[in-house]
């Protein structure tokens, strides 16, 4: 199994707008579980501290293999979410590992 962990730092937003953006991204990412058959597990969480200096959102997803992760990366539904994320974030960090 491959664990795909991604952290996102949002652009500067007023508090209520930031909450809405976080929810929009979270909802879009979680919906990928039902749209991409290679996704075995998906979990998305926002930092409880909205004004934290660290990252704002964490994605954890599981795949059976690197090949399945590669299918996910280029899947049209995933690319739609990538576009949304690129519009709203300033930083991204990712780690993929076998477990």
Short mmCIF file of the C-alpha atoms (twelve columns), coordinates in Angstrom:
data_MODEL
# 
_entry.id   MODEL 
# 
loop_
_atom_site.group_PDB 
_atom_site.id 
_atom_site.type_symbol 
_atom_site.label_atom_id 
_atom_site.label_alt_id 
_atom_site.label_comp_id 
_atom_site.label_asym_id 
_atom_site.label_seq_id 
_atom_site.Cartn_x 
_atom_site.Cartn_y 
_atom_site.Cartn_z 
_atom_site.pdbx_PDB_model_num 
ATOM 1  C CA . UNK A 1  0.000   0.000  0.000   1 
ATOM 2  C CA . UNK A 2  1.052   3.564  -0.673  1 
ATOM 3  C CA . UNK A 3  0.258   6.367  1.757   1 
ATOM 4  C CA . UNK A 4  -0.018  9.743  -0.005  1 
ATOM 5  C CA . UNK A 5  0.211   12.643 2.455   1 
ATOM 6  C CA . UNK A 6  -0.146  16.235 1.250   1 
ATOM 7  C CA . UNK A 7  -0.152  19.482 3.225   1 
ATOM 8  C CA . UNK A 8  -1.533  22.759 1.866   1 
ATOM 9  C CA . UNK A 9  -1.055  26.360 2.969   1 
ATOM 10 C CA . UNK A 10 -3.835  28.675 1.836   1 
ATOM 11 C CA . UNK A 11 -3.454  32.203 0.553   1 
ATOM 12 C CA . UNK A 12 -4.361  34.967 2.984   1 
ATOM 13 C CA . UNK A 13 -8.137  35.114 3.473   1 
ATOM 14 C CA . UNK A 14 -10.404 36.752 6.036   1 
ATOM 15 C CA . UNK A 15 -11.507 34.182 8.636   1 
ATOM 16 C CA . UNK A 16 -14.977 33.412 7.249   1 
ATOM 17 C CA . UNK A 17 -13.716 33.225 3.679   1 
ATOM 18 C CA . UNK A 18 -10.865 30.950 4.760   1 
ATOM 19 C CA . UNK A 19 -13.330 28.614 6.473   1 
ATOM 20 C CA . UNK A 20 -15.397 28.472 3.277   1 
ATOM 21 C CA . UNK A 21 -12.339 27.785 1.102   1 
ATOM 22 C CA . UNK A 22 -11.170 25.022 3.441   1 
ATOM 23 C CA . UNK A 23 -14.597 23.382 3.336   1 
ATOM 24 C CA . UNK A 24 -14.751 23.631 -0.459  1 
ATOM 25 C CA . UNK A 25 -11.342 21.964 -0.871  1 
ATOM 26 C CA . UNK A 26 -12.115 19.316 1.774   1 
ATOM 27 C CA . UNK A 27 -15.418 18.433 0.106   1 
ATOM 28 C CA . UNK A 28 -13.829 18.255 -3.353  1 
ATOM 29 C CA . UNK A 29 -10.994 16.017 -2.143  1 
ATOM 30 C CA . UNK A 30 -13.277 13.662 -0.203  1 
ATOM 31 C CA . UNK A 31 -15.539 13.290 -3.249  1 
ATOM 32 C CA . UNK A 32 -12.629 11.752 -5.175  1 
ATOM 33 C CA . UNK A 33 -13.121 8.498  -3.227  1 
ATOM 34 C CA . UNK A 34 -16.344 7.888  -5.157  1 
ATOM 35 C CA . UNK A 35 -14.976 9.107  -8.499  1 
ATOM 36 C CA . UNK A 36 -11.601 7.364  -8.758  1 
ATOM 37 C CA . UNK A 37 -11.622 3.622  -8.193  1 
ATOM 38 C CA . UNK A 38 -7.907  3.464  -7.310  1 
ATOM 39 C CA . UNK A 39 -8.469  5.503  -4.119  1 
ATOM 40 C CA . UNK A 40 -8.739  3.023  -1.239  1 
ATOM 41 C CA . UNK A 41 -9.008  5.571  1.589   1 
ATOM 42 C CA . UNK A 42 -9.173  9.327  1.799   1 
ATOM 43 C CA . UNK A 43 -9.063  11.561 4.848   1 
ATOM 44 C CA . UNK A 44 -8.942  15.357 4.858   1 
ATOM 45 C CA . UNK A 45 -8.496  17.554 7.898   1 
ATOM 46 C CA . UNK A 46 -8.096  21.262 8.499   1 
ATOM 47 C CA . UNK A 47 -5.851  22.705 11.128  1 
ATOM 48 C CA . UNK A 48 -8.026  23.532 14.150  1 
ATOM 49 C CA . UNK A 49 -6.088  26.795 14.511  1 
ATOM 50 C CA . UNK A 50 -7.112  28.942 11.534  1 
ATOM 51 C CA . UNK A 51 -4.304  31.448 12.075  1 
ATOM 52 C CA . UNK A 52 -1.551  28.861 12.503  1 
ATOM 53 C CA . UNK A 53 1.792   29.538 10.890  1 
ATOM 54 C CA . UNK A 54 1.888   25.913 9.793   1 
ATOM 55 C CA . UNK A 55 -0.135  24.284 7.026   1 
ATOM 56 C CA . UNK A 56 -3.905  24.686 6.848   1 
ATOM 57 C CA . UNK A 57 -5.078  21.400 5.367   1 
ATOM 58 C CA . UNK A 58 -3.878  17.790 5.303   1 
ATOM 59 C CA . UNK A 59 -4.819  15.075 2.812   1 
ATOM 60 C CA . UNK A 60 -4.111  11.429 3.581   1 
ATOM 61 C CA . UNK A 61 -4.996  8.886  0.916   1 
ATOM 62 C CA . UNK A 62 -4.141  5.233  0.363   1 
ATOM 63 C CA . UNK A 63 -3.496  3.336  -2.865  1 
ATOM 64 C CA . UNK A 64 -2.708  -0.313 -3.552  1 
ATOM 65 C CA . UNK A 65 0.395   0.567  -5.566  1 
ATOM 66 C CA . UNK A 66 2.506   3.353  -7.038  1 
ATOM 67 C CA . UNK A 67 0.842   2.577  -10.371 1 
ATOM 68 C CA . UNK A 68 -2.570  3.302  -8.817  1 
ATOM 69 C CA . UNK A 69 -1.235  6.558  -7.356  1 
ATOM 70 C CA . UNK A 70 0.015   7.481  -10.831 1 
ATOM 71 C CA . UNK A 71 -3.464  6.840  -12.294 1 
ATOM 72 C CA . UNK A 72 -4.938  9.108  -9.605  1 
ATOM 73 C CA . UNK A 73 -2.445  11.894 -10.322 1 
ATOM 74 C CA . UNK A 74 -3.573  12.279 -13.951 1 
ATOM 75 C CA . UNK A 75 -7.246  11.380 -13.519 1 
ATOM 76 C CA . UNK A 76 -9.498  14.193 -14.883 1 
ATOM 77 C CA . UNK A 77 -11.495 14.403 -11.631 1 
ATOM 78 C CA . UNK A 78 -8.298  14.795 -9.614  1 
ATOM 79 C CA . UNK A 79 -7.012  17.439 -12.027 1 
ATOM 80 C CA . UNK A 80 -10.188 19.490 -11.449 1 
ATOM 81 C CA . UNK A 81 -9.453  19.499 -7.722  1 
ATOM 82 C CA . UNK A 82 -5.790  20.317 -8.386  1 
ATOM 83 C CA . UNK A 83 -6.943  23.397 -10.296 1 
ATOM 84 C CA . UNK A 84 -9.071  24.532 -7.342  1 
ATOM 85 C CA . UNK A 85 -6.182  23.950 -4.955  1 
ATOM 86 C CA . UNK A 86 -3.720  25.856 -7.128  1 
ATOM 87 C CA . UNK A 87 -6.091  28.846 -7.177  1 
ATOM 88 C CA . UNK A 88 -6.368  28.975 -3.388  1 
ATOM 89 C CA . UNK A 89 -2.988  27.875 -1.986  1 
ATOM 90 C CA . UNK A 90 0.549   29.219 -1.773  1 
ATOM 91 C CA . UNK A 91 2.408   26.133 -0.545  1 
ATOM 92 C CA . UNK A 92 2.227   22.369 -0.866  1 
ATOM 93 C CA . UNK A 93 4.305   19.598 0.662   1 
ATOM 94 C CA . UNK A 94 3.891   15.891 -0.055  1 
ATOM 95 C CA . UNK A 95 5.288   12.549 1.011   1 
ATOM 96 C CA . UNK A 96 4.435   9.169  -0.518  1 
ATOM 97 C CA . UNK A 97 5.561   6.003  1.241   1 
ATOM 98 C CA . UNK A 98 4.847   2.289  1.408   1 
ATOM 99 C CA . UNK A 99 3.201   0.906  4.520   1 
# 
